[in-house]
Coordinates of C-alpha atoms and ligand atoms in Angstrom, one line a residue:
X1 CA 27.4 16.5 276.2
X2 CA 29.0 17.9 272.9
X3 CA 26.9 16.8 269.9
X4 CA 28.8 13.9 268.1
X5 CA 26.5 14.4 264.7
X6 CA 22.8 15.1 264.3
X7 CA 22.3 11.2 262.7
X8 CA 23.9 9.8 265.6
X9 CA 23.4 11.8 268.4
X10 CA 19.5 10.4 268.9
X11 CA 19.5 7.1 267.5
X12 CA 21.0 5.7 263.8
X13 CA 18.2 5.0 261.7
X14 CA 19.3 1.8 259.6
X15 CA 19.3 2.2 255.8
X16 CA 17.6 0.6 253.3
X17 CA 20.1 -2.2 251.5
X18 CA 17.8 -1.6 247.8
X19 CA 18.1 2.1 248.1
X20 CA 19.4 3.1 244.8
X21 CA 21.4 6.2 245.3
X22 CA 20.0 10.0 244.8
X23 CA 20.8 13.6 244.9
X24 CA 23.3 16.1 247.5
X25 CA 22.6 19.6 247.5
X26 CA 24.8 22.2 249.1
X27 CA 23.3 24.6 251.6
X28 CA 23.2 27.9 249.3
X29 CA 19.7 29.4 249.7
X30 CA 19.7 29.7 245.8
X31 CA 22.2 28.3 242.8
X32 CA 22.8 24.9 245.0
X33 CA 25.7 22.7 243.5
X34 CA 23.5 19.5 242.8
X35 CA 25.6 16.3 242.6
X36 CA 23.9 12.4 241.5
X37 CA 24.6 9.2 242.7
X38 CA 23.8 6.2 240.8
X39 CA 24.2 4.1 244.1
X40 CA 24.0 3.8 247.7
X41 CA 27.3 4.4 249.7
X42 CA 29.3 2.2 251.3
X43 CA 31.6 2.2 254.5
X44 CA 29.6 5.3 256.0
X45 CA 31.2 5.9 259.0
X46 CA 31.7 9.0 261.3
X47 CA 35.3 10.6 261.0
X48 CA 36.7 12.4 263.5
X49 CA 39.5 14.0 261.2
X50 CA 40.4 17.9 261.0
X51 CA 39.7 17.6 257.0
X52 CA 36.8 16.2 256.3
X53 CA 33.4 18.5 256.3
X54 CA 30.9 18.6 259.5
X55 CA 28.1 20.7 259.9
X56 CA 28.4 23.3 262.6
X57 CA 28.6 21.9 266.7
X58 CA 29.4 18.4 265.3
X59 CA 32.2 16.7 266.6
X60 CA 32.5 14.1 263.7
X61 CA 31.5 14.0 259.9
X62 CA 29.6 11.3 258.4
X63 CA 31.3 10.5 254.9
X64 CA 30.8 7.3 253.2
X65 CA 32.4 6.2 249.3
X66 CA 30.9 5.4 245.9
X67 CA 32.6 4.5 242.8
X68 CA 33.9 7.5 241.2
X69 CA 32.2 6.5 238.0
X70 CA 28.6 6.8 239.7
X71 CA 29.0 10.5 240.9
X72 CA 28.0 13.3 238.6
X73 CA 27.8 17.5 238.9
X74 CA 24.1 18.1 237.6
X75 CA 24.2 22.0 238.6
X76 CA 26.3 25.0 239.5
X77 CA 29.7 23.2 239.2
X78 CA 31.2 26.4 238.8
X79 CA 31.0 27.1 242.1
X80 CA 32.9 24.0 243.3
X81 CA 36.3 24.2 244.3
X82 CA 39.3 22.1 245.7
X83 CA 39.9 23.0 249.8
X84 CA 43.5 21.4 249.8
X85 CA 45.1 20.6 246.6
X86 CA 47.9 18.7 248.7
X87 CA 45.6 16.9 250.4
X88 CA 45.1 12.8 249.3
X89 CA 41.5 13.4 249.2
X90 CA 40.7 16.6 247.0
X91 CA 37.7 17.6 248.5
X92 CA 35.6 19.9 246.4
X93 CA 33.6 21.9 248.3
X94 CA 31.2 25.0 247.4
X95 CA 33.0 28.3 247.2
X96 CA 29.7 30.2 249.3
X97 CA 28.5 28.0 251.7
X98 CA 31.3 26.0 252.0
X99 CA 30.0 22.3 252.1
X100 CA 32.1 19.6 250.5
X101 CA 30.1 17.6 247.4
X102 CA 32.6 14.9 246.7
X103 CA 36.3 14.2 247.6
X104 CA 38.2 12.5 245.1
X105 CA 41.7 10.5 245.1
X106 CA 43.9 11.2 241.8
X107 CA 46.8 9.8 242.9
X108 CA 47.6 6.3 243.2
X109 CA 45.7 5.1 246.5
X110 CA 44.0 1.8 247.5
X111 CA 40.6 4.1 247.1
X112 CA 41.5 5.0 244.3
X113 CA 38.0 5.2 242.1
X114 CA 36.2 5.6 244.8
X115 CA 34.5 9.2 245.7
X116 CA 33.6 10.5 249.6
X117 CA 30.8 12.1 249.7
X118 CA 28.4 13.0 252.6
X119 CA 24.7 11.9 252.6
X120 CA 23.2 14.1 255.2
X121 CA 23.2 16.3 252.1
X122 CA 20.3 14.6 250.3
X123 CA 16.5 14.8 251.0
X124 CA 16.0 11.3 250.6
X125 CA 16.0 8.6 252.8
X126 CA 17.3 5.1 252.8
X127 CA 21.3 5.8 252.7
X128 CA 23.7 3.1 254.5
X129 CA 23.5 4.1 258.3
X130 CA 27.0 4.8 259.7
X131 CA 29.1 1.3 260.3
X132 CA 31.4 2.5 262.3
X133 CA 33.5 5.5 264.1
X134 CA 36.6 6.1 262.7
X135 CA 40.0 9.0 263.3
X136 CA 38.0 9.3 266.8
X137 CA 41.4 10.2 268.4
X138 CA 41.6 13.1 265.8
X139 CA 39.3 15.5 267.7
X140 CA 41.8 15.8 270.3
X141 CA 43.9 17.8 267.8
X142 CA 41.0 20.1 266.7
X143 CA 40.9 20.7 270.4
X144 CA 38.6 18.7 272.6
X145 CA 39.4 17.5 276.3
X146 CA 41.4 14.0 276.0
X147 CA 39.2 13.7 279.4
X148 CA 36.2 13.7 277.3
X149 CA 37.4 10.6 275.0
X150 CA 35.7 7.9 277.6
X151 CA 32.3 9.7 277.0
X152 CA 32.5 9.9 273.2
X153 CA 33.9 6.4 273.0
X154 CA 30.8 5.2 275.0
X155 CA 28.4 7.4 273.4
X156 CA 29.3 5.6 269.8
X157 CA 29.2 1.9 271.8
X158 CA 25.6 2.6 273.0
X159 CA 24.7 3.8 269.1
X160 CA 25.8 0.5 268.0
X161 CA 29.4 1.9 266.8
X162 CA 32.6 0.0 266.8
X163 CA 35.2 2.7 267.4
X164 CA 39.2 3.4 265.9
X165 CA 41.9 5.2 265.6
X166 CA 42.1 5.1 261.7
X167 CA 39.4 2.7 259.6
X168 CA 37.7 -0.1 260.1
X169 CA 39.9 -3.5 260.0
X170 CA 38.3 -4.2 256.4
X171 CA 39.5 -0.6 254.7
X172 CA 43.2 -0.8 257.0
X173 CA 43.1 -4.0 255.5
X174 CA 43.0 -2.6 251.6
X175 CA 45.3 0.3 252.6
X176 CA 48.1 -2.6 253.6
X177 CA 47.2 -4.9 250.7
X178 CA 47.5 -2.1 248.8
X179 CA 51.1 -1.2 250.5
X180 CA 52.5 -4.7 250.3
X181 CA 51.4 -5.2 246.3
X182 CA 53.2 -1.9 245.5
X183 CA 56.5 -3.4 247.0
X184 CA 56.2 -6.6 245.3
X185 CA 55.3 -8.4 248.5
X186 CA 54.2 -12.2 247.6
X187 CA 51.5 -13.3 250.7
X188 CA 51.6 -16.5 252.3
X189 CA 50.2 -18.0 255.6
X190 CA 52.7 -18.9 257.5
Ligands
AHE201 N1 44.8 13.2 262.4 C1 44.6 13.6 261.1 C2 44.1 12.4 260.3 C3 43.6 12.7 258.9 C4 43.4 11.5 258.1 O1 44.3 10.7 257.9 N2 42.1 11.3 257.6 C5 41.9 10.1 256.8 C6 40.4 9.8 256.9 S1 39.3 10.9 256.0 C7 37.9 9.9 255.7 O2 37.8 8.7 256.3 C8 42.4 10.3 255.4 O3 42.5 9.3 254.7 N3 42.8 11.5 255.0 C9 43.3 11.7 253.7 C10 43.0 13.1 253.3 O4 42.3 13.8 254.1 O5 43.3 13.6 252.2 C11 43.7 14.8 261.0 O6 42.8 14.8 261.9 O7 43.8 15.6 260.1
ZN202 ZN1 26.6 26.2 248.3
ZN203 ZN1 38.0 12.3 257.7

């Protein structure tokens, strides 16, 4: 069986809901890129996308948000750089060992102000465990079996994972409010 990520491939180990936030480091044997948090994350979920960052023989990335305004670079910025400048998400990732630190949305967007950012980088413990399993669909396109898709969707059931196609209802549900408010729609429940 294909390794979905190391944090949930043996168990998801719950988070601590007081935690405060911490440090990511990239993987550079020297000169890491440091980056703070001032908070936990929220919405941590597994995505199976082609763009966000994994570490090697996963089949999913774990990124989760936190308000732009809580993220700093506290060493070795200069070696960050933007993967996809066309991308939504600008991910900024280290130029030598190639990890993202944050990915951040300039453009108008319903996540707008907030940054993605992957806590498997940090030493400490007590992040927000993964919630849910999202773009799982999306690994077919990097090239795994559709046959396999049963096993993977299982394999995130028995971890406790609700599994989509996109995002959770909550964050599909931002994406269309934001949508609707852009074209002026007025709601009402009909
Ligand atoms: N099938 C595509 C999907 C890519 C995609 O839309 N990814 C989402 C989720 S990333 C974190 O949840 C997204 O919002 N992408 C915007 C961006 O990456 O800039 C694929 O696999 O590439
Ligand atoms: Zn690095
Ligand atoms: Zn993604």
């Amino acid at each position: 069986m294909p390794s979905i990520h190391p944090l949930i491939d043996n168990g998801i180990t719950k988070g601590d809901p007081n935690f405060p936030g911490g440090t990511l480091h990239c993987r550079c044997p020297s000169d890491q890129v440091v980056v703070g948090l001032k908070s936990n994350v929220a919405h941590n979920h597994a995505c199976g996308c082609s763009k966000c960052w994994k570490p090697a023989g996963a089949l999913f990335s774990i990124v989760g948000v936190v308000p732009r305004d809580n993220l700093s670079v506290q060493a070795n910025e200069s070696k960050l750089a933007i993967v996809d400048s066309s991308a939504i998400i600008q991910r900024h990732a280290c130029i030598n060992c190639g990890v993202h630190m944050f990915g951040r949305i300039e453009k108008p967007h319903a996540f707008h102000g907030l940054d993605f950012v992957h806590v498997e980088l940090s030493d400490q413990k007590g992040w927000q465990e993964p919630q849910f399993a999202g773009f799982v669909s999306s690994i077919i396109e990097q090239g795994f079996d559709p046959k396999g898709m049963d096993e993977i969707r299982s394999k995130f059931k028995s971890a406790g994972l609700d599994t989509f196609d996109a995002l959770s209802p909550p964050l599909m549900d931002l994406i269309a409010t934001f949508t609707a408010q852009k074209a002026g729609v007025k709601f009402s429940n009909l």
